[in-house]
């Protein structure tokens, strides 16, 4: 296993910070994991941004084939590190080895997806208006924005982290990347950061194509966002942090786009015939989606809407039994566990909310028991819409389908909305669909929202506060366009 050194990566250099010291913590045992990592500061931000700016011209000029080969080299390097990545990431996050192994494959898969798209693009111009009636030909291409700052996520130590979707998309777009590594898994970040840096070197690209820093969000993170050489930001995390980043980016003399994935409760709508036909079976699958990964996915179903009656009672009974039997799992960090406990306690204190079931407390230093709650629709308000990041879901008992639609229209923006409908629910589903299209970036039919496939058609985004920009996605091939802009070439010489 490669020895971890506690160093950040700036270009081809391995640098030890001089600021606050942090160490990873195994959430299963509470054990601190060496080595110690020290935060960077203004000097490291200046160094990384200067290198990225210097590399920007040469990297944007690199051919699609060269960029594709580079992305594939990163993927191959991570494949070679799979064993080490799984060992370290499971220790730092408490996630099962099978989950982390799959996440390595997802990370390398999306790098290769973008590489394939670069090769298949068929030239630099997406649209061409031929010369007509004496007018000039106009060709449209897309150019890289420039250096991109990426903030790694806590809940995906690989797929949404140092070489995750934002980084892969920005590199495919022709943009240098500076990553702020996440404190929850610094060793995993170091392993991946070194692999990306080595791939840059082996590809003969300028060293500023990639850097990775450790640092505090309100200081080093905001310094990155406000550096005039950084031209866009990719972020996955809490609403508070995402809004702080967006505010800082908007206050720059020249504002830049921030693509922040922030908050979603991913409502599920159970229509009457579907509920009547399979309430017990639906309940088991629902509970599995709620508790998957201790509820620490951005798409766990946190709200359910259904019409009250015997079929809903059957569903609730079965779901409560499944939740009560859940053994629990470690949560990623003490901070996430505290926030989850606070969220569940908020439900418990609400006079109109009934706690239907609690799961077992996990055998872990950092954890939280799953929870299922219910409330009548007349008591459902904005305070019960807030995301509780963990294995918790609230079922809203409605009087009829009209009330379900009315409540759906009042929800905040979401990453997903899920609809279960039987053949006899078709008319109701057709009426609800336009509401869901305005509500969410992905509509799931007769399934569950956990599990985001990386491909060409996927949308992982949605109206605020799910994301800061509902027009795009952080997963799938369309993600590249976040870090490019269109340019028209009128009458240009060939």
Short mmCIF file of C-alpha atoms in Angstrom, two decimals:
data_model
loop_
_atom_site.label_atom_id
_atom_site.label_comp_id
_atom_site.label_asym_id
_atom_site.label_seq_id
_atom_site.Cartn_x
_atom_site.Cartn_y
_atom_site.Cartn_z
CA UNK A 1 0.00 0.00 0.00
CA UNK A 2 1.24 3.48 -0.91
CA UNK A 3 2.30 5.41 2.18
CA UNK A 4 0.10 8.38 2.99
CA UNK A 5 2.08 11.50 3.75
CA UNK A 6 -0.49 14.11 4.76
CA UNK A 7 0.43 16.30 1.80
CA UNK A 8 -1.77 18.32 -0.51
CA UNK A 9 -1.08 18.35 -4.25
CA UNK A 10 -0.23 21.58 -6.07
CA UNK A 11 0.64 20.81 -9.66
CA UNK A 12 3.38 18.21 -9.46
CA UNK A 13 4.44 19.17 -5.93
CA UNK A 14 3.48 17.49 -2.66
CA UNK A 15 3.05 20.21 -0.06
CA UNK A 16 2.53 20.09 3.69
CA UNK A 17 0.18 22.75 4.96
CA UNK A 18 0.95 25.03 7.87
CA UNK A 19 -2.57 25.65 9.22
CA UNK A 20 -5.02 23.72 11.38
CA UNK A 21 -4.28 20.00 11.70
CA UNK A 22 -6.98 17.40 11.06
CA UNK A 23 -7.08 13.61 11.02
CA UNK A 24 -9.64 11.20 9.66
CA UNK A 25 -11.88 9.33 12.12
CA UNK A 26 -13.22 5.81 11.66
CA UNK A 27 -16.95 6.28 12.37
CA UNK A 28 -17.30 2.62 13.29
CA UNK A 29 -14.86 2.82 16.21
CA UNK A 30 -14.07 6.49 16.80
CA UNK A 31 -10.38 5.73 16.15
CA UNK A 32 -8.30 8.56 14.71
CA UNK A 33 -6.51 7.59 11.52
CA UNK A 34 -3.12 8.99 10.61
CA UNK A 35 -1.48 10.77 9.06
CA UNK A 36 -2.18 14.33 10.13
CA UNK A 37 -3.28 16.76 7.42
CA UNK A 38 -2.71 20.49 7.77
CA UNK A 39 -4.79 23.15 6.09
CA UNK A 40 -3.43 25.41 3.41
CA UNK A 41 -4.07 29.13 3.24
CA UNK A 42 -3.73 32.14 0.98
CA UNK A 43 -0.27 31.15 -0.25
CA UNK A 44 -1.43 27.71 -1.40
CA UNK A 45 -4.54 29.16 -3.08
CA UNK A 46 -2.37 31.71 -4.90
CA UNK A 47 0.06 29.03 -6.03
CA UNK A 48 -2.62 26.63 -7.27
CA UNK A 49 -4.62 29.36 -9.05
CA UNK A 50 -1.51 30.78 -10.72
CA UNK A 51 -0.57 27.33 -12.02
CA UNK A 52 -4.12 26.67 -13.22
CA UNK A 53 -4.28 30.00 -15.00
CA UNK A 54 -0.92 29.38 -16.64
CA UNK A 55 -2.02 25.91 -17.77
CA UNK A 56 -5.41 27.03 -19.05
CA UNK A 57 -4.35 28.09 -22.55
CA UNK A 58 -2.36 24.96 -23.31
CA UNK A 59 -4.96 22.63 -21.86
CA UNK A 60 -7.87 24.18 -23.72
CA UNK A 61 -5.85 23.81 -26.92
CA UNK A 62 -5.25 20.09 -26.29
CA UNK A 63 -7.03 17.95 -28.86
CA UNK A 64 -10.10 15.93 -27.88
CA UNK A 65 -8.04 12.77 -28.40
CA UNK A 66 -5.35 13.98 -26.01
CA UNK A 67 -7.88 14.94 -23.35
CA UNK A 68 -9.65 11.61 -23.78
CA UNK A 69 -6.43 9.67 -23.36
CA UNK A 70 -5.66 11.68 -20.22
CA UNK A 71 -9.06 10.90 -18.67
CA UNK A 72 -8.58 7.22 -19.46
CA UNK A 73 -5.16 7.33 -17.82
CA UNK A 74 -6.73 8.75 -14.66
CA UNK A 75 -9.30 5.95 -14.74
CA UNK A 76 -6.60 3.30 -15.21
CA UNK A 77 -4.60 4.73 -12.32
CA UNK A 78 -7.64 4.53 -10.03
CA UNK A 79 -8.36 0.99 -11.18
CA UNK A 80 -4.84 0.04 -10.11
CA UNK A 81 -5.48 1.61 -6.70
CA UNK A 82 -8.82 -0.09 -6.09
CA UNK A 83 -7.63 -2.22 -3.18
CA UNK A 84 -5.95 0.70 -1.41
CA UNK A 85 -8.88 3.02 -2.07
CA UNK A 86 -11.38 0.52 -0.69
CA UNK A 87 -9.30 -0.11 2.43
CA UNK A 88 -8.81 3.56 3.22
CA UNK A 89 -12.27 4.80 2.25
CA UNK A 90 -14.05 2.16 4.31
CA UNK A 91 -11.95 3.14 7.33
CA UNK A 92 -12.64 6.84 6.86
CA UNK A 93 -16.36 6.61 6.10
CA UNK A 94 -17.65 3.35 7.60
CA UNK A 95 -19.17 2.50 4.22
CA UNK A 96 -19.20 -1.20 3.28
CA UNK A 97 -16.39 -2.46 1.07
CA UNK A 98 -18.85 -3.53 -1.65
CA UNK A 99 -20.31 -0.01 -1.81
CA UNK A 100 -16.86 1.59 -2.06
CA UNK A 101 -15.72 -0.93 -4.68
CA UNK A 102 -18.77 -0.02 -6.74
CA UNK A 103 -17.99 3.64 -6.28
CA UNK A 104 -14.48 3.17 -7.68
CA UNK A 105 -16.06 1.59 -10.76
CA UNK A 106 -18.56 4.43 -11.06
CA UNK A 107 -15.77 7.01 -10.80
CA UNK A 108 -13.66 5.35 -13.49
CA UNK A 109 -16.76 4.72 -15.58
CA UNK A 110 -17.72 8.37 -15.75
CA UNK A 111 -14.14 9.33 -16.67
CA UNK A 112 -14.31 6.85 -19.55
CA UNK A 113 -17.80 8.06 -20.53
CA UNK A 114 -16.47 11.58 -21.01
CA UNK A 115 -13.43 10.24 -22.87
CA UNK A 116 -15.71 8.40 -25.26
CA UNK A 117 -17.80 11.51 -25.84
CA UNK A 118 -14.69 13.53 -26.66
CA UNK A 119 -13.72 11.02 -29.32
CA UNK A 120 -17.24 10.82 -30.74
CA UNK A 121 -17.84 14.56 -30.96
CA UNK A 122 -16.91 14.63 -34.63
CA UNK A 123 -15.27 18.03 -34.66
CA UNK A 124 -15.23 21.31 -32.76
CA UNK A 125 -18.44 22.81 -34.15
CA UNK A 126 -21.81 21.75 -32.77
CA UNK A 127 -23.97 23.75 -35.21
CA UNK A 128 -23.37 25.27 -38.63
CA UNK A 129 -25.50 27.78 -40.56
CA UNK A 130 -24.28 27.65 -44.17
CA UNK A 131 -23.70 30.78 -46.19
CA UNK A 132 -27.03 31.93 -47.61
CA UNK A 133 -28.06 34.74 -49.98
CA UNK A 134 -24.60 36.19 -49.88
CA UNK A 135 -24.37 36.07 -46.09
CA UNK A 136 -21.44 34.44 -44.29
CA UNK A 137 -21.30 30.96 -42.87
CA UNK A 138 -21.74 30.81 -39.08
CA UNK A 139 -20.29 28.00 -37.04
CA UNK A 140 -20.90 27.49 -33.33
CA UNK A 141 -18.41 25.87 -31.00
CA UNK A 142 -17.99 25.55 -27.26
CA UNK A 143 -14.94 26.86 -25.42
CA UNK A 144 -13.73 26.07 -21.88
CA UNK A 145 -14.51 28.64 -19.20
CA UNK A 146 -11.11 28.36 -17.52
CA UNK A 147 -9.99 27.09 -14.10
CA UNK A 148 -12.74 25.42 -12.05
CA UNK A 149 -12.90 25.02 -8.26
CA UNK A 150 -14.46 21.75 -7.11
CA UNK A 151 -15.64 21.01 -3.56
CA UNK A 152 -15.67 17.31 -2.69
CA UNK A 153 -18.74 15.78 -1.03
CA UNK A 154 -18.86 13.96 2.32
CA UNK A 155 -21.14 11.10 1.28
CA UNK A 156 -19.34 9.93 -1.86
CA UNK A 157 -15.58 9.75 -1.13
CA UNK A 158 -14.85 8.89 -4.76
CA UNK A 159 -17.73 9.52 -7.18
CA UNK A 160 -18.39 13.10 -5.97
CA UNK A 161 -14.93 13.86 -4.70
CA UNK A 162 -11.42 14.52 -6.00
CA UNK A 163 -11.81 12.74 -9.36
CA UNK A 164 -15.60 12.59 -9.25
CA UNK A 165 -18.23 13.90 -11.60
CA UNK A 166 -17.50 17.63 -11.33
CA UNK A 167 -13.76 17.15 -11.79
CA UNK A 168 -14.20 14.70 -14.67
CA UNK A 169 -16.66 17.01 -16.44
CA UNK A 170 -14.45 20.06 -16.04
CA UNK A 171 -11.36 18.23 -17.28
CA UNK A 172 -13.32 16.87 -20.25
CA UNK A 173 -14.46 20.42 -20.99
CA UNK A 174 -10.84 21.57 -21.18
CA UNK A 175 -10.69 23.32 -17.81
CA UNK A 176 -7.95 22.99 -15.18
CA UNK A 177 -9.32 21.93 -11.79
CA UNK A 178 -8.49 22.89 -8.21
CA UNK A 179 -10.18 20.58 -5.69
CA UNK A 180 -10.88 21.41 -2.07
CA UNK A 181 -10.62 17.99 -0.47
CA UNK A 182 -13.22 16.98 2.11
CA UNK A 183 -12.13 16.69 5.73
CA UNK A 184 -14.13 13.48 6.23
CA UNK A 185 -11.85 11.35 4.03
CA UNK A 186 -8.49 13.11 3.62
CA UNK A 187 -6.48 9.93 3.06
CA UNK A 188 -8.74 8.78 0.25
CA UNK A 189 -8.41 12.25 -1.24
CA UNK A 190 -4.62 12.08 -1.08
CA UNK A 191 -4.52 8.74 -2.88
CA UNK A 192 -6.79 9.99 -5.66
CA UNK A 193 -5.12 13.39 -5.90
CA UNK A 194 -1.70 11.82 -6.37
CA UNK A 195 -3.10 9.51 -9.08
CA UNK A 196 -4.60 12.43 -11.01
CA UNK A 197 -1.42 14.49 -10.71
CA UNK A 198 0.68 11.58 -11.95
CA UNK A 199 -1.65 11.13 -14.95
CA UNK A 200 -1.19 14.82 -15.79
CA UNK A 201 2.60 14.37 -15.71
CA UNK A 202 2.55 11.19 -17.79
CA UNK A 203 0.30 12.83 -20.38
CA UNK A 204 2.81 15.66 -20.81
CA UNK A 205 0.22 18.26 -19.82
CA UNK A 206 1.01 21.43 -17.85
CA UNK A 207 1.19 20.78 -14.11
CA UNK A 208 -1.48 23.35 -13.33
CA UNK A 209 -4.16 21.16 -14.94
CA UNK A 210 -4.82 19.73 -11.47
CA UNK A 211 -4.27 20.67 -7.83
CA UNK A 212 -5.86 19.55 -4.55
CA UNK A 213 -5.89 21.54 -1.33
CA UNK A 214 -6.94 20.89 2.25
CA UNK A 215 -8.54 23.79 4.04
CA UNK A 216 -11.40 25.35 5.89
CA UNK A 217 -14.49 26.13 3.79
CA UNK A 218 -15.15 29.68 5.04
CA UNK A 219 -11.52 30.71 4.50
CA UNK A 220 -9.64 28.63 1.92
CA UNK A 221 -12.86 27.62 0.15
CA UNK A 222 -14.10 31.19 -0.22
CA UNK A 223 -10.60 32.31 -1.22
CA UNK A 224 -10.79 29.84 -4.10
CA UNK A 225 -14.26 30.97 -5.14
CA UNK A 226 -13.28 34.65 -5.13
CA UNK A 227 -9.92 34.30 -6.86
CA UNK A 228 -10.29 36.15 -10.18
CA UNK A 229 -8.63 33.32 -12.11
CA UNK A 230 -11.28 30.77 -11.09
CA UNK A 231 -14.13 30.83 -13.60
CA UNK A 232 -16.68 28.34 -12.24
CA UNK A 233 -17.46 26.23 -9.18
CA UNK A 234 -18.80 22.71 -8.69
CA UNK A 235 -20.15 21.87 -5.23
CA UNK A 236 -22.04 19.07 -3.48
CA UNK A 237 -23.00 19.55 0.14
CA UNK A 238 -25.26 21.38 2.56
CA UNK A 239 -27.59 24.23 1.66
CA UNK A 240 -25.83 26.62 4.06
CA UNK A 241 -22.40 25.99 2.52
CA UNK A 242 -23.74 26.06 -1.04
CA UNK A 243 -25.48 29.39 -0.49
CA UNK A 244 -22.34 30.88 1.09
CA UNK A 245 -20.33 29.86 -1.98
CA UNK A 246 -22.97 31.18 -4.38
CA UNK A 247 -23.12 34.48 -2.50
CA UNK A 248 -19.34 34.89 -2.64
CA UNK A 249 -19.26 34.08 -6.37
CA UNK A 250 -22.07 36.54 -7.11
CA UNK A 251 -20.33 39.33 -5.17
CA UNK A 252 -17.18 39.17 -7.30
CA UNK A 253 -16.52 42.13 -9.62
CA UNK A 254 -17.09 39.58 -12.38
CA UNK A 255 -19.53 36.96 -11.04
CA UNK A 256 -19.03 33.33 -12.01
CA UNK A 257 -21.43 30.37 -12.24
CA UNK A 258 -21.79 28.07 -9.23
CA UNK A 259 -23.25 24.62 -9.81
CA UNK A 260 -24.22 23.58 -6.30
CA UNK A 261 -26.18 20.48 -5.36
CA UNK A 262 -27.59 21.24 -1.93
CA UNK A 263 -30.84 19.94 -0.49
CA UNK A 264 -33.61 17.53 -1.48
CA UNK A 265 -36.25 15.41 0.29
CA UNK A 266 -37.23 13.49 -2.87
CA UNK A 267 -41.00 13.11 -2.43
CA UNK A 268 -42.81 9.89 -3.31
CA UNK A 269 -46.44 9.90 -4.49
CA UNK A 270 -48.35 6.65 -3.95
CA UNK A 271 -51.57 6.70 -6.01
CA UNK A 272 -54.56 4.68 -4.80
CA UNK A 273 -54.59 1.70 -7.16
CA UNK A 274 -50.84 1.14 -6.85
CA UNK A 275 -51.13 1.30 -3.07
CA UNK A 276 -54.12 -1.05 -3.02
CA UNK A 277 -52.42 -3.60 -5.29
CA UNK A 278 -49.04 -3.76 -3.57
CA UNK A 279 -48.90 -1.84 -0.32
CA UNK A 280 -46.88 -4.43 1.59
CA UNK A 281 -44.40 -5.00 -1.23
CA UNK A 282 -44.05 -1.28 -1.81
CA UNK A 283 -43.38 -0.78 1.89
CA UNK A 284 -40.40 -3.13 1.90
CA UNK A 285 -38.80 -1.49 -1.12
CA UNK A 286 -39.50 1.95 0.30
CA UNK A 287 -37.84 1.07 3.63
CA UNK A 288 -34.84 -0.27 1.75
CA UNK A 289 -34.49 3.01 -0.14
CA UNK A 290 -34.86 5.06 3.06
CA UNK A 291 -32.20 3.13 4.97
CA UNK A 292 -29.76 2.55 2.10
CA UNK A 293 -26.38 3.87 3.15
CA UNK A 294 -27.84 4.97 6.51
CA UNK A 295 -29.93 7.41 4.51
CA UNK A 296 -26.84 9.35 3.45
CA UNK A 297 -27.68 9.57 -0.23
CA UNK A 298 -28.90 12.84 -1.71
CA UNK A 299 -31.85 10.94 -3.21
CA UNK A 300 -33.23 8.99 -0.21
CA UNK A 301 -37.05 9.37 -0.11
CA UNK A 302 -37.76 11.73 2.81
CA UNK A 303 -41.44 12.43 2.10
CA UNK A 304 -44.37 10.23 1.04
CA UNK A 305 -47.84 11.44 0.00
CA UNK A 306 -50.82 9.09 -0.15
CA UNK A 307 -54.59 9.09 0.38
CA UNK A 308 -55.62 7.90 3.82
CA UNK A 309 -57.47 4.60 4.10
CA UNK A 310 -56.95 0.85 4.70
CA UNK A 311 -54.41 0.50 1.87
CA UNK A 312 -52.23 3.25 3.36
CA UNK A 313 -52.60 1.67 6.81
CA UNK A 314 -51.32 -1.62 5.40
CA UNK A 315 -48.37 0.18 3.81
CA UNK A 316 -47.53 2.01 7.04
CA UNK A 317 -47.71 -1.13 9.16
CA UNK A 318 -45.36 -3.00 6.84
CA UNK A 319 -42.99 -0.04 6.48
CA UNK A 320 -42.88 0.46 10.26
CA UNK A 321 -41.93 -3.19 10.80
CA UNK A 322 -39.16 -2.92 8.20
CA UNK A 323 -37.79 0.28 9.71
CA UNK A 324 -37.96 -1.12 13.25
CA UNK A 325 -35.91 -4.12 12.11
CA UNK A 326 -33.22 -2.03 10.45
CA UNK A 327 -29.86 -2.64 12.20
CA UNK A 328 -28.54 0.80 11.35
CA UNK A 329 -25.11 1.67 9.98
CA UNK A 330 -22.35 4.13 10.79
CA UNK A 331 -22.94 7.72 9.75
CA UNK A 332 -20.15 9.48 7.92
CA UNK A 333 -19.11 12.08 10.49
CA UNK A 334 -20.02 13.16 14.02
CA UNK A 335 -21.42 16.39 12.57
CA UNK A 336 -23.77 14.54 10.21
CA UNK A 337 -24.89 12.27 13.06
CA UNK A 338 -25.64 15.27 15.29
CA UNK A 339 -27.61 17.00 12.55
CA UNK A 340 -29.60 13.82 11.93
CA UNK A 341 -30.40 13.43 15.62
CA UNK A 342 -31.52 17.07 15.77
CA UNK A 343 -33.77 16.57 12.73
CA UNK A 344 -35.47 13.49 14.16
CA UNK A 345 -35.87 15.24 17.52
CA UNK A 346 -37.59 18.10 15.72
CA UNK A 347 -40.15 15.64 14.35
CA UNK A 348 -40.60 14.06 17.77
CA UNK A 349 -41.37 17.46 19.32
CA UNK A 350 -43.92 18.39 16.66
CA UNK A 351 -47.37 18.03 18.24
CA UNK A 352 -49.02 16.69 15.06
CA UNK A 353 -46.30 14.22 14.04
CA UNK A 354 -46.55 10.57 15.04
CA UNK A 355 -43.34 8.53 15.23
CA UNK A 356 -44.31 5.15 13.80
CA UNK A 357 -41.00 3.32 14.18
CA UNK A 358 -37.35 3.67 15.15
CA UNK A 359 -34.67 1.30 13.97
CA UNK A 360 -31.91 -0.13 16.12
CA UNK A 361 -28.96 2.00 17.12
CA UNK A 362 -25.97 0.76 15.11
CA UNK A 363 -22.96 -0.76 16.78
CA UNK A 364 -20.78 2.17 15.85
CA UNK A 365 -19.15 5.20 17.42
CA UNK A 366 -21.02 7.49 15.02
CA UNK A 367 -24.55 6.50 14.08
CA UNK A 368 -28.27 7.09 14.22
CA UNK A 369 -31.34 4.86 14.28
CA UNK A 370 -33.69 4.94 11.29
CA UNK A 371 -37.04 6.67 11.77
CA UNK A 372 -40.49 6.61 10.18
CA UNK A 373 -43.07 9.28 11.00
CA UNK A 374 -46.52 10.32 9.80
CA UNK A 375 -48.62 13.49 9.83
CA UNK A 376 -52.07 14.43 8.57
CA UNK A 377 -52.03 16.74 5.57
CA UNK A 378 -53.73 19.64 7.38
CA UNK A 379 -50.70 19.87 9.70
CA UNK A 380 -48.06 19.62 6.96
CA UNK A 381 -46.21 22.90 6.55
CA UNK A 382 -42.85 24.38 5.51
CA UNK A 383 -41.15 23.26 8.73
CA UNK A 384 -41.78 19.63 7.83
CA UNK A 385 -40.28 19.99 4.35
CA UNK A 386 -36.72 20.41 5.58
CA UNK A 387 -34.24 17.72 4.64
CA UNK A 388 -33.17 15.37 7.43
CA UNK A 389 -29.97 13.87 6.06
CA UNK A 390 -30.21 10.27 7.19
CA UNK A 391 -32.55 7.30 7.28
CA UNK A 392 -35.76 9.19 8.10
CA UNK A 393 -38.98 9.64 6.15
CA UNK A 394 -42.28 11.39 6.83
CA UNK A 395 -45.57 10.07 5.42
CA UNK A 396 -48.30 12.65 4.78
CA UNK A 397 -51.86 11.30 5.00
CA UNK A 398 -54.03 13.16 2.49
CA UNK A 399 -57.81 13.35 2.07
CA UNK A 400 -57.83 12.90 -1.70
CA UNK A 401 -55.79 13.23 -4.89
CA UNK A 402 -56.60 16.93 -5.18
CA UNK A 403 -54.94 17.55 -1.82
CA UNK A 404 -51.87 15.57 -2.90
CA UNK A 405 -51.53 17.78 -5.98
CA UNK A 406 -52.03 20.92 -3.91
CA UNK A 407 -49.29 19.94 -1.47
CA UNK A 408 -46.97 18.96 -4.33
CA UNK A 409 -47.35 22.44 -5.83
CA UNK A 410 -46.16 23.94 -2.54
CA UNK A 411 -42.96 21.89 -2.24
CA UNK A 412 -39.47 23.26 -2.75
CA UNK A 413 -37.39 22.14 -5.72
CA UNK A 414 -36.17 18.54 -5.64
CA UNK A 415 -33.62 16.26 -7.27
CA UNK A 416 -36.26 13.56 -7.72
CA UNK A 417 -39.99 12.95 -7.53
CA UNK A 418 -41.26 9.36 -7.53
CA UNK A 419 -44.68 8.25 -8.76
CA UNK A 420 -46.28 4.85 -8.16
CA UNK A 421 -49.42 4.44 -10.26
CA UNK A 422 -51.56 1.48 -11.27
CA UNK A 423 -53.50 1.24 -14.58
CA UNK A 424 -56.52 2.86 -12.97
CA UNK A 425 -54.39 5.77 -11.72
CA UNK A 426 -53.49 6.91 -15.23
CA UNK A 427 -55.74 9.97 -15.29
CA UNK A 428 -54.56 11.12 -11.87
CA UNK A 429 -50.94 10.53 -12.86
CA UNK A 430 -51.39 12.59 -16.04
CA UNK A 431 -52.74 15.48 -13.95
CA UNK A 432 -49.90 15.23 -11.45
CA UNK A 433 -47.08 14.91 -14.00
CA UNK A 434 -46.88 18.61 -15.00
CA UNK A 435 -46.61 19.49 -11.29
CA UNK A 436 -43.73 17.05 -10.87
CA UNK A 437 -41.98 18.36 -13.99
CA UNK A 438 -41.86 21.81 -12.40
CA UNK A 439 -40.79 20.29 -9.09
CA UNK A 440 -37.88 17.95 -9.87
CA UNK A 441 -35.02 17.14 -12.21
CA UNK A 442 -35.74 13.40 -12.37
CA UNK A 443 -39.15 11.71 -12.26
CA UNK A 444 -39.08 8.05 -11.23
CA UNK A 445 -41.99 5.81 -12.26
CA UNK A 446 -42.78 2.72 -10.17
CA UNK A 447 -39.29 2.62 -8.69
CA UNK A 448 -37.23 4.34 -6.02
CA UNK A 449 -34.96 7.36 -6.30
CA UNK A 450 -31.75 5.97 -4.78
CA UNK A 451 -29.30 4.92 -7.45
CA UNK A 452 -28.22 7.46 -10.08
CA UNK A 453 -27.06 5.83 -13.29
CA UNK A 454 -24.24 7.60 -15.12
CA UNK A 455 -25.20 7.96 -18.75
CA UNK A 456 -26.26 10.33 -21.50
CA UNK A 457 -29.89 10.87 -20.47
CA UNK A 458 -29.51 11.19 -16.68
CA UNK A 459 -30.38 14.45 -14.93
CA UNK A 460 -29.08 14.89 -11.40
CA UNK A 461 -30.23 18.41 -10.68
CA UNK A 462 -33.41 20.32 -10.08
CA UNK A 463 -35.01 23.60 -9.06
CA UNK A 464 -33.71 25.48 -6.02
CA UNK A 465 -32.77 24.41 -3.36
CA UNK A 466 -31.98 21.02 -4.89
CA UNK A 467 -29.40 22.88 -6.94
CA UNK A 468 -28.39 26.47 -7.57
CA UNK A 469 -29.05 26.09 -11.31
CA UNK A 470 -31.88 23.86 -12.54
CA UNK A 471 -30.86 24.06 -16.19
CA UNK A 472 -28.19 21.40 -16.00
CA UNK A 473 -27.00 18.22 -14.27
CA UNK A 474 -24.02 17.07 -12.22
CA UNK A 475 -24.26 13.48 -13.49
CA UNK A 476 -24.12 12.31 -17.10
CA UNK A 477 -22.59 13.60 -20.29
CA UNK A 478 -24.52 16.89 -20.25
CA UNK A 479 -22.51 17.86 -17.15
CA UNK A 480 -19.57 18.91 -19.35
CA UNK A 481 -21.50 21.87 -20.75
CA UNK A 482 -21.56 23.54 -17.32
CA UNK A 483 -17.89 24.39 -17.81
CA UNK A 484 -18.05 25.63 -21.39
CA UNK A 485 -19.74 28.50 -23.21
CA UNK A 486 -20.88 28.79 -26.83
CA UNK A 487 -19.00 30.96 -29.31
CA UNK A 488 -20.21 31.73 -32.84
CA UNK A 489 -17.63 32.09 -35.65
CA UNK A 490 -19.09 34.20 -38.44
CA UNK A 491 -17.32 34.19 -41.78
CA UNK A 492 -14.26 32.59 -40.18
CA UNK A 493 -11.54 31.33 -42.48
CA UNK A 494 -11.24 27.57 -42.53
#
